[in-house]
Tab-separated table of C-alpha atoms in Angstrom:
chain	number	residue	atom	x	y	z
A	208	MET	CA	-32.921	89.015	-12.444
A	209	VAL	CA	-29.180	89.540	-11.754
A	210	ALA	CA	-26.848	87.580	-9.606
A	211	LEU	CA	-23.226	88.189	-8.344
A	212	TRP	CA	-21.163	85.931	-6.765
A	213	ASP	CA	-17.364	85.995	-5.942
A	214	HIS	CA	-15.176	82.735	-7.124
A	215	GLY	CA	-11.967	83.037	-5.337
A	216	GLY	CA	-11.474	86.799	-5.830
A	217	VAL	CA	-13.290	86.415	-9.643
A	218	THR	CA	-16.722	87.450	-9.895
A	219	SER	CA	-19.478	86.091	-11.904
A	220	THR	CA	-22.613	87.637	-13.610
A	221	TRP	CA	-25.491	86.027	-14.503
A	222	VAL	CA	-28.267	87.294	-15.988
A	223	GLU	CA	-31.798	85.292	-16.158
A	224	PRO	CA	-33.267	85.712	-19.593
A	225	SER	CA	-37.212	87.130	-20.015
A	226	ASN	CA	-39.825	84.597	-19.956
A	227	THR	CA	-40.115	85.524	-23.826
A	228	ALA	CA	-36.288	85.300	-24.430
A	229	THR	CA	-36.901	81.731	-23.180
A	230	ALA	CA	-39.355	80.387	-25.072
A	231	LEU	CA	-38.263	81.961	-28.448
A	232	LEU	CA	-34.694	79.644	-27.853
A	233	LEU	CA	-36.939	76.873	-26.720
A	234	LEU	CA	-38.570	77.232	-30.187
A	235	GLY	CA	-35.238	77.917	-31.937
A	236	ARG	CA	-36.436	81.366	-33.211
A	237	GLY	CA	-33.990	83.646	-30.871
A	238	SER	CA	-30.486	83.504	-30.146
A	239	ASP	CA	-27.740	83.098	-27.420
A	240	PRO	CA	-24.482	83.460	-28.418
A	241	ALA	CA	-23.373	81.739	-24.970
A	242	THR	CA	-24.497	78.523	-25.937
A	243	GLU	CA	-25.355	76.353	-28.561
A	244	ARG	CA	-29.130	76.354	-28.493
A	245	GLY	CA	-31.601	78.684	-30.392
A	246	VAL	CA	-29.548	80.458	-33.201
A	247	GLU	CA	-31.687	81.616	-36.009
A	248	CYS	CA	-32.010	78.997	-38.866
A	249	PRO	CA	-33.207	81.256	-42.314
A	250	GLY	CA	-34.624	80.451	-45.313
A	251	ASP	CA	-38.188	78.680	-46.718
A	252	LEU	CA	-38.706	75.139	-45.587
A	253	PRO	CA	-40.463	72.549	-47.478
A	254	ALA	CA	-43.381	71.426	-45.649
A	255	PRO	CA	-42.727	68.659	-43.864
A	256	SER	CA	-45.807	67.017	-45.359
A	257	ASP	CA	-44.487	67.354	-48.344
A	258	PRO	CA	-45.265	63.541	-50.523
A	259	GLY	CA	-42.243	64.806	-53.073
A	260	LEU	CA	-39.373	65.230	-50.082
A	261	VAL	CA	-37.428	61.986	-50.829
A	262	ALA	CA	-37.689	62.467	-54.126
A	263	ARG	CA	-36.744	65.880	-53.569
A	264	ALA	CA	-33.753	64.924	-51.427
A	265	ALA	CA	-32.423	62.011	-53.651
A	266	ALA	CA	-32.056	64.611	-56.527
A	267	ALA	CA	-30.449	67.472	-54.667
A	268	LYS	CA	-27.803	64.368	-53.736
A	269	ALA	CA	-28.064	63.402	-57.054
A	270	ALA	CA	-27.215	66.759	-58.886
A	271	LEU	CA	-24.426	67.697	-56.174
A	272	GLY	CA	-22.913	63.922	-56.645
A	273	THR	CA	-19.204	63.508	-55.430
A	274	LYS	CA	-19.404	67.234	-54.204
A	275	VAL	CA	-21.281	66.650	-50.935
A	276	PHE	CA	-20.970	63.662	-48.395
A	277	VAL	CA	-23.671	63.338	-45.703
A	278	LEU	CA	-22.890	62.013	-42.225
A	279	GLY	CA	-26.005	60.797	-39.776
A	280	HIS	CA	-25.327	60.395	-36.776
A	281	HIS	CA	-26.774	56.732	-35.209
A	282	TYR	CA	-29.720	59.138	-33.338
A	283	GLN	CA	-31.090	60.433	-36.354
A	284	ARG	CA	-34.776	59.413	-37.535
A	285	ASP	CA	-34.780	56.794	-40.470
A	286	GLU	CA	-35.899	59.812	-42.577
A	287	VAL	CA	-32.635	61.482	-42.903
A	288	ILE	CA	-30.674	58.042	-42.161
A	289	GLN	CA	-31.548	56.544	-45.762
A	290	PHE	CA	-29.382	59.675	-47.341
A	291	ALA	CA	-26.668	59.218	-45.443
A	292	ASP	CA	-23.161	58.270	-46.602
A	293	VAL	CA	-21.918	56.998	-43.433
A	294	THR	CA	-23.535	56.387	-40.314
A	295	GLY	CA	-21.801	56.630	-36.678
A	296	ASP	CA	-21.137	57.809	-33.749
A	297	SER	CA	-20.185	61.617	-33.111
A	298	PHE	CA	-16.193	61.049	-33.476
A	299	LYS	CA	-16.048	57.912	-36.161
A	300	LEU	CA	-18.416	61.237	-38.684
A	301	ALA	CA	-15.860	63.738	-37.864
A	302	ARG	CA	-13.162	61.452	-38.561
A	303	GLU	CA	-14.639	59.859	-42.213
A	304	ALA	CA	-15.496	63.732	-42.915
A	305	ALA	CA	-12.210	64.355	-42.802
A	306	ALA	CA	-10.899	61.471	-44.591
A	307	ARG	CA	-12.984	62.687	-47.412
A	308	PRO	CA	-11.155	65.992	-48.683
A	309	ASP	CA	-12.278	65.526	-52.217
A	310	ALA	CA	-16.121	66.536	-50.606
A	311	GLU	CA	-16.631	70.632	-51.122
A	312	TYR	CA	-19.641	70.309	-49.009
A	313	ILE	CA	-19.957	68.079	-45.746
A	314	VAL	CA	-23.473	67.976	-44.786
A	315	PHE	CA	-23.660	66.903	-40.678
A	316	CYS	CA	-27.235	65.481	-39.543
A	317	GLY	CA	-26.030	65.285	-35.955
A	318	VAL	CA	-25.357	68.036	-33.597
A	319	HIS	CA	-23.449	71.339	-33.153
A	320	PHE	CA	-20.410	70.049	-31.439
A	321	MET	CA	-20.213	67.440	-33.965
A	322	ALA	CA	-20.459	70.135	-37.498
A	323	GLU	CA	-17.723	72.128	-35.417
A	324	SER	CA	-15.468	68.913	-34.656
A	325	ALA	CA	-16.072	68.218	-38.516
A	326	ASP	CA	-14.814	71.914	-39.197
A	327	ILE	CA	-11.660	71.120	-36.747
A	328	LEU	CA	-10.503	68.086	-38.660
A	329	THR	CA	-11.320	68.995	-42.454
A	330	SER	CA	-9.335	71.236	-44.864
A	331	ASP	CA	-10.151	75.192	-44.928
A	332	ALA	CA	-11.397	74.006	-48.556
A	333	GLN	CA	-13.990	72.200	-47.252
A	334	LYS	CA	-17.400	73.667	-45.890
A	335	VAL	CA	-19.308	71.886	-42.622
A	336	ILE	CA	-23.133	72.405	-42.918
A	337	LEU	CA	-25.637	72.066	-40.512
A	338	PRO	CA	-29.325	71.537	-41.783
A	339	ASP	CA	-30.536	73.218	-38.690
A	340	LEU	CA	-29.007	75.706	-36.738
A	341	ALA	CA	-30.691	74.772	-33.708
A	342	ALA	CA	-29.604	71.611	-33.375
A	343	GLY	CA	-27.293	72.106	-30.222
A	344	CYS	CA	-26.998	69.536	-27.380
A	345	SER	CA	-28.340	70.227	-23.940
A	346	MET	CA	-24.738	68.274	-22.375
A	347	ALA	CA	-22.818	70.267	-24.473
A	348	ASP	CA	-24.596	73.775	-23.255
A	349	MET	CA	-24.047	72.738	-19.418
A	350	ALA	CA	-20.867	73.487	-20.090
A	351	VAL	CA	-20.180	77.240	-21.033
A	352	LEU	CA	-16.354	78.645	-21.482
A	353	SER	CA	-17.233	81.399	-18.901
A	354	GLN	CA	-18.003	79.025	-16.662
A	355	VAL	CA	-14.892	76.685	-16.998
A	356	GLU	CA	-12.816	79.635	-16.933
A	357	ALA	CA	-14.329	80.713	-13.653
A	358	ALA	CA	-13.744	77.161	-12.359
A	359	TRP	CA	-10.221	76.908	-13.277
A	360	ASP	CA	-9.525	80.730	-11.658
A	361	THR	CA	-10.752	78.844	-8.841
A	362	LEU	CA	-8.717	76.015	-8.650
A	363	THR	CA	-5.979	78.425	-9.726
A	364	ASP	CA	-6.425	79.691	-6.642
A	365	LEU	CA	-6.526	77.122	-4.565
A	366	GLY	CA	-2.811	76.055	-5.749
A	367	ILE	CA	-4.297	72.884	-7.593
A	368	ALA	CA	-4.818	73.857	-11.527
A	369	ALA	CA	-0.930	72.832	-11.882
A	370	ASP	CA	-2.063	69.537	-10.857
A	371	THR	CA	-5.229	69.037	-12.616
A	372	VAL	CA	-5.508	67.980	-16.084
A	373	PRO	CA	-8.451	68.259	-17.992
A	374	VAL	CA	-10.043	65.897	-19.536
A	375	THR	CA	-13.667	66.718	-21.790
A	376	TYR	CA	-16.072	64.559	-23.240
A	377	MET	CA	-16.341	64.602	-27.195
A	378	ASN	CA	-19.952	65.669	-26.453
A	379	SER	CA	-18.738	69.602	-25.411
A	380	SER	CA	-18.342	72.754	-27.665
A	381	ALA	CA	-15.244	73.712	-29.340
A	382	ASP	CA	-14.536	76.245	-27.020
A	383	ILE	CA	-14.317	73.796	-24.268
A	384	LYS	CA	-12.001	71.369	-26.440
A	385	GLY	CA	-9.813	74.598	-26.656
A	386	PHE	CA	-9.701	75.411	-23.465
A	387	VAL	CA	-8.808	71.573	-22.658
A	388	GLY	CA	-5.989	71.741	-25.464
A	389	ARG	CA	-4.758	75.118	-23.971
A	390	ASN	CA	-4.345	73.860	-20.809
A	391	GLY	CA	-2.677	70.254	-21.436
A	392	GLY	CA	-5.865	68.377	-21.480
A	393	VAL	CA	-7.327	65.621	-24.100
A	394	VAL	CA	-10.789	64.811	-25.735
A	395	CYS	CA	-12.186	61.639	-24.989
A	396	THR	CA	-14.957	59.225	-26.228
A	397	SER	CA	-17.266	56.635	-24.763
A	398	SER	CA	-15.069	53.889	-25.989
A	399	ASN	CA	-11.868	55.356	-24.407
A	400	ALA	CA	-12.688	57.658	-21.375
A	401	LYS	CA	-10.126	55.154	-19.090
A	402	ARG	CA	-7.337	55.396	-21.918
A	403	ALA	CA	-7.888	59.115	-22.092
A	404	LEU	CA	-8.211	59.366	-18.149
A	405	ASP	CA	-4.963	56.747	-17.335
A	406	TRP	CA	-2.848	59.575	-19.368
A	407	ALA	CA	-4.439	62.525	-17.910
A	408	PHE	CA	-3.175	60.603	-14.140
A	409	GLU	CA	0.098	60.331	-15.669
A	410	GLN	CA	0.672	63.537	-16.092
A	411	GLY	CA	-1.224	65.507	-12.722
A	412	ARG	CA	-2.942	64.211	-9.339
A	413	LYS	CA	-6.454	65.025	-10.548
A	414	VAL	CA	-8.807	65.828	-13.069
A	415	LEU	CA	-11.280	68.229	-13.892
A	416	PHE	CA	-13.568	66.118	-15.940
A	417	LEU	CA	-16.095	67.574	-18.460
A	418	PRO	CA	-19.222	68.441	-19.447
A	419	ASP	CA	-20.776	64.888	-18.199
A	420	GLN	CA	-20.939	63.738	-14.408
A	421	HIS	CA	-21.755	59.820	-15.379
A	422	LEU	CA	-19.720	59.153	-17.761
A	423	GLY	CA	-16.811	60.605	-15.344
A	424	ARG	CA	-17.804	58.883	-12.099
A	425	ASN	CA	-18.379	55.653	-13.893
A	426	THR	CA	-15.506	55.380	-15.546
A	427	ALA	CA	-13.047	56.254	-12.615
A	428	VAL	CA	-15.295	54.238	-10.561
A	429	LEU	CA	-16.265	51.357	-12.429
A	430	GLU	CA	-12.923	50.425	-14.622
A	431	MET	CA	-10.250	52.545	-12.199
A	432	GLY	CA	-11.086	51.263	-9.073
A	433	PHE	CA	-11.722	54.536	-7.379
A	434	SER	CA	-14.436	55.264	-5.361
A	435	LEU	CA	-16.931	57.320	-4.926
A	436	ASP	CA	-15.495	60.155	-2.373
A	437	ASP	CA	-12.890	60.684	-4.670
A	438	CYS	CA	-15.540	62.300	-6.369
A	439	VAL	CA	-16.404	65.608	-6.533
A	440	LEU	CA	-19.615	67.679	-8.457
A	441	TYR	CA	-18.510	70.892	-9.415
A	442	ASP	CA	-22.237	72.649	-9.634
A	443	PRO	CA	-20.972	75.784	-12.204
A	444	HIS	CA	-24.163	77.900	-10.474
A	445	LYS	CA	-22.941	77.630	-7.071
A	446	PRO	CA	-19.555	79.883	-5.612
A	447	ASN	CA	-16.827	77.414	-5.721
A	448	GLY	CA	-18.922	75.153	-7.359
A	449	GLY	CA	-20.703	74.469	-4.251
A	450	LEU	CA	-17.321	72.914	-3.176
A	451	ALA	CA	-15.642	73.551	0.262
A	452	PRO	CA	-11.814	73.924	-0.541
A	453	GLU	CA	-10.473	70.987	1.007
A	454	GLN	CA	-13.018	68.727	-1.191
A	455	LEU	CA	-11.599	70.619	-4.357
A	456	ARG	CA	-8.210	69.467	-3.086
A	457	ASP	CA	-8.590	66.174	-1.516
A	458	ALA	CA	-10.308	65.353	-4.871
A	459	LYS	CA	-8.946	63.181	-7.647
A	460	MET	CA	-12.002	63.627	-9.890
A	461	ILE	CA	-13.560	66.675	-10.364
A	462	LEU	CA	-16.527	66.080	-12.316
A	463	TRP	CA	-18.451	68.942	-13.704
A	464	ARG	CA	-22.412	69.322	-13.310
A	465	GLY	CA	-23.454	67.803	-16.549
A	466	HIS	CA	-25.365	65.406	-18.318
A	467	CYS	CA	-27.449	64.000	-20.754
A	468	SER	CA	-31.181	64.585	-21.189
A	469	VAL	CA	-31.819	61.101	-22.445
A	470	HIS	CA	-29.514	58.924	-20.928
A	471	GLY	CA	-29.745	59.928	-17.864
A	472	ARG	CA	-33.934	59.824	-17.269
A	473	PHE	CA	-32.879	55.696	-16.894
A	474	THR	CA	-33.334	54.761	-13.531
A	475	LEU	CA	-33.090	51.901	-11.228
A	476	ASP	CA	-37.326	51.394	-11.349
A	477	SER	CA	-36.603	51.216	-15.544
A	478	VAL	CA	-34.425	48.303	-14.764
A	479	TYR	CA	-36.245	46.733	-12.041
A	480	ASP	CA	-38.997	47.098	-14.122
A	481	VAL	CA	-37.983	45.678	-17.344
A	482	ARG	CA	-36.309	42.972	-15.386
A	483	GLU	CA	-39.572	42.026	-13.848
A	484	ARG	CA	-41.654	42.048	-17.277
A	485	VAL	CA	-39.091	39.927	-19.072
A	486	PRO	CA	-37.625	37.359	-17.233
A	487	GLY	CA	-33.891	36.742	-18.581
A	488	VAL	CA	-33.557	40.281	-20.159
A	489	ASN	CA	-30.310	41.251	-20.626
A	490	VAL	CA	-30.222	44.933	-19.900
A	491	LEU	CA	-27.228	47.089	-22.403
A	492	VAL	CA	-26.613	50.778	-21.266
A	493	HIS	CA	-24.450	53.858	-22.537
A	494	PRO	CA	-21.765	54.807	-19.553
A	495	GLU	CA	-23.894	58.152	-19.792
A	496	CYS	CA	-26.681	56.630	-17.428
A	497	ARG	CA	-26.564	57.282	-14.328
A	498	HIS	CA	-24.328	55.490	-11.982
A	499	GLU	CA	-26.628	53.088	-10.201
A	500	VAL	CA	-28.285	52.169	-13.482
A	501	VAL	CA	-25.231	51.358	-15.124
A	502	ASN	CA	-24.292	49.182	-11.362
A	503	ALA	CA	-27.346	47.278	-11.975
A	504	ALA	CA	-27.036	46.952	-15.796
A	505	ASP	CA	-25.631	43.703	-17.336
A	506	LEU	CA	-23.197	45.485	-19.888
A	507	VAL	CA	-21.849	48.806	-20.439
A	508	GLY	CA	-20.916	50.375	-23.616
A	509	SER	CA	-20.897	53.511	-26.342
A	510	THR	CA	-22.836	53.806	-29.273
A	511	GLU	CA	-20.442	51.249	-31.213
A	512	PHE	CA	-20.522	48.949	-28.590
A	513	ILE	CA	-24.236	48.299	-28.282
A	514	ILE	CA	-24.800	48.050	-31.738
A	515	LYS	CA	-22.196	45.282	-32.052
A	516	THR	CA	-23.672	43.408	-28.794
A	517	ILE	CA	-26.762	43.751	-30.164
A	518	GLU	CA	-25.736	42.130	-34.071
A	519	ALA	CA	-23.553	39.262	-31.768
A	520	ALA	CA	-26.529	38.368	-29.735
A	521	PRO	CA	-27.751	34.849	-30.403
A	522	ALA	CA	-31.308	34.607	-32.027
A	523	GLY	CA	-34.043	34.365	-29.165
A	524	SER	CA	-31.969	36.486	-26.893
A	525	ALA	CA	-33.814	39.575	-25.120
A	526	TRP	CA	-31.937	43.008	-24.737
A	527	ALA	CA	-33.832	46.347	-22.741
A	528	VAL	CA	-31.330	49.224	-24.094
A	529	GLY	CA	-30.658	52.552	-22.145
A	530	THR	CA	-29.582	54.545	-25.541
A	531	GLU	CA	-31.798	56.986	-27.666
A	532	LEU	CA	-35.116	55.683	-29.077
A	533	ASN	CA	-34.361	56.261	-32.825
A	534	LEU	CA	-31.155	53.889	-32.201
A	535	VAL	CA	-33.192	51.160	-30.218
A	536	ARG	CA	-36.231	51.459	-33.131
A	537	ARG	CA	-33.412	50.779	-35.868
A	538	LEU	CA	-31.859	47.851	-33.840
A	539	ALA	CA	-35.013	46.157	-33.553
A	540	LEU	CA	-36.145	46.527	-37.023
A	541	ALA	CA	-32.942	45.036	-37.885
A	542	HIS	CA	-33.084	42.128	-35.797
A	543	PRO	CA	-36.281	41.045	-36.023
A	544	ASP	CA	-35.090	37.397	-34.423
A	545	LYS	CA	-34.043	38.637	-31.133
A	546	GLN	CA	-36.509	40.799	-28.857
A	547	ILE	CA	-34.982	44.371	-28.261
A	548	MET	CA	-37.111	47.217	-26.746
A	549	PHE	CA	-35.869	50.247	-25.012
A	550	LEU	CA	-35.013	50.190	-21.111
A	551	ASP	CA	-37.830	52.906	-20.181
A	552	ARG	CA	-41.495	52.440	-20.658
A	553	ALA	CA	-41.952	56.336	-21.810
A	554	VAL	CA	-40.703	57.171	-25.114
A	555	CYS	CA	-37.753	59.501	-25.289
A	556	TYR	CA	-36.218	60.424	-28.488
A	557	CYS	CA	-32.883	63.148	-28.211
A	558	SER	CA	-35.045	66.360	-28.731
A	559	THR	CA	-32.461	68.825	-30.625
A	560	MET	CA	-31.010	65.873	-32.663
A	561	ASN	CA	-34.630	65.261	-34.199
A	562	ARG	CA	-34.351	68.918	-34.905
A	563	ILE	CA	-32.877	67.469	-38.171
A	564	ASP	CA	-35.463	66.650	-40.290
A	565	LEU	CA	-36.156	65.689	-44.177
A	566	PRO	CA	-37.455	69.202	-44.909
A	567	HIS	CA	-34.661	71.024	-43.104
A	568	LEU	CA	-32.270	68.260	-44.878
A	569	VAL	CA	-34.299	68.712	-48.465
A	570	TRP	CA	-33.460	72.382	-47.913
A	571	ALA	CA	-30.309	72.512	-47.024
A	572	LEU	CA	-29.192	70.066	-50.505
A	573	GLU	CA	-31.256	72.072	-52.816
A	574	GLU	CA	-29.331	75.498	-51.818
A	575	LEU	CA	-26.134	73.850	-52.454
A	576	VAL	CA	-27.592	72.417	-55.885
A	577	ALA	CA	-28.500	76.340	-56.339
A	578	GLY	CA	-24.966	77.526	-55.322
A	579	ARG	CA	-25.614	78.893	-51.867
A	580	VAL	CA	-23.930	77.273	-48.864
A	581	VAL	CA	-26.363	78.039	-45.849
A	582	ASN	CA	-25.912	76.881	-42.165
A	583	GLN	CA	-21.858	76.629	-42.646
A	584	ILE	CA	-20.276	75.855	-38.786
A	585	THR	CA	-16.830	77.575	-38.705
A	586	VAL	CA	-14.687	77.215	-35.643
A	587	ASP	CA	-11.950	80.316	-35.097
A	588	PRO	CA	-8.780	79.296	-36.372
A	589	GLU	CA	-7.274	80.057	-32.624
A	590	THR	CA	-10.312	78.146	-30.670
A	591	ALA	CA	-9.296	75.316	-33.852
A	592	ARG	CA	-6.058	74.969	-33.495
A	593	HIS	CA	-6.132	74.625	-29.489
A	594	ALA	CA	-9.202	72.307	-30.293
A	595	ARG	CA	-6.993	70.115	-32.184
A	596	SER	CA	-3.970	69.493	-30.019
A	597	ALA	CA	-6.501	68.227	-27.848
A	598	LEU	CA	-7.730	65.855	-29.949
A	599	ASP	CA	-4.756	64.897	-31.898
A	600	GLN	CA	-3.610	63.870	-27.952
A	601	MET	CA	-7.142	61.950	-28.023
A	602	LEU	CA	-5.361	60.004	-31.211
A	603	ALA	CA	-2.065	59.409	-29.888
A	604	LEU	CA	-3.347	57.874	-26.756
A	605	PRO	CA	-2.367	53.874	-26.602
A	606	GLY	CA	-4.545	52.010	-28.662
A	607	ALA	CA	-6.140	54.739	-30.251
C-alpha cells in the first residue's frame, strides 16, 4: 500500500511493508535503513544455555585488558551488567566513554542511539561496538529524519519555523540530533529537560519537542507552569501533523507523537491498584510516563533520581516504581530492608534493550580478542558535527 499526502507543498510517501518484511524486522533478521530496528547481526553466537558463558566472557574481557571498556545501561539484565565497567543512564554512559580515551574498544550494552552518542563523543581512534545491532529503541524509531524534515517544512510554510527551537530528548537517533543541531536547538535528558526548555524559550517563542511527547508535556506543564492547551500533539502520519494552522501558530509546545513502550504502559489504574493493595506506598515514576500517571505519583524523576531516592529511603518504606523491570528488580535485591515493587502487575521488560544478552556479549568480546571488530557503530562526520553541536549546547546549559 502506498499513501501520499501533502505537507504544505511537500509531498510525503509512505509504503506499507509486507507482512513477511514486518515479521523479519521484529525477529531482527531484516533491515530497514529508515529505522534503528531490525538490522542484520552476523556471526555464530554461543548457545544461550552454554554453561561456560560467564567464564568465556570473563576470559575474553581479561584478555583484552585496558583495550576494552564495557558500558552497561541500567535496564540491562544482570547477566550482562556483571561485566560492565560502568553502569548508568544513556548520557552518563556516553560521557564515561569519552572520558576513557585510552580504551580502543567501547562495548556498549544498551541500544542503538546510545552507541551513536558514544561514537559522537569519543575520538576517531576509538571503536564503539553494539553486541546486537537489532537492539534499537521504539521511541527513537518514532521520529525518522524525513518525517521531522517534513514537519519543519510545514512550520516554515506557516511562517513559524524561525520562532521555533527544536529540542530533542537524548533518546533519539543521531540523524535527529543532527537535525536539531543544524537548526539551532539542543539535546536534553530527563533530568535537565526544564533547563533545556528554559534555554529554548529564551531563543524563540515555541518549541518542537522530539520524540517523547510525555517528557515534553510533563516538563512544560508540571515544571514550567504551561497549560495543557499550550501543548499540541504533532502526528507525523497525518497531513500537517493532524493539526490546523492556527493550532500550530498558537501552541507553545509542539510535541512529537512518540513515547516509550515501557513507561507508556503504566496507567492510573496501576497507581490506584497499588495504593489499594499497599497502604502507605510511595509511587515513584519516570517522566516518560503519561501525564495523568505523573500527576498521581508521589515523586517523579530520571533513572538516576529513582536510584538515589530508593537508596536514601528509610528502612521499612514501601515503593512502587514505574520504570523498566530489570532496574526495579535490581533495586529490590539491593535493598531488602525496603518493600520495592513494580508499579504494574504485568511484567514489562524493555524488549529491545534485552536483545543484548550474554551470548551476544561473549561473541562480541571473543571476536575482538581474535582481532575482528564486529557491529561497529559509526556516525557520518557531517551528522556527528551537527549532533555534537546540540550535545555541546546541552553541556553549556546553566547547572549542567
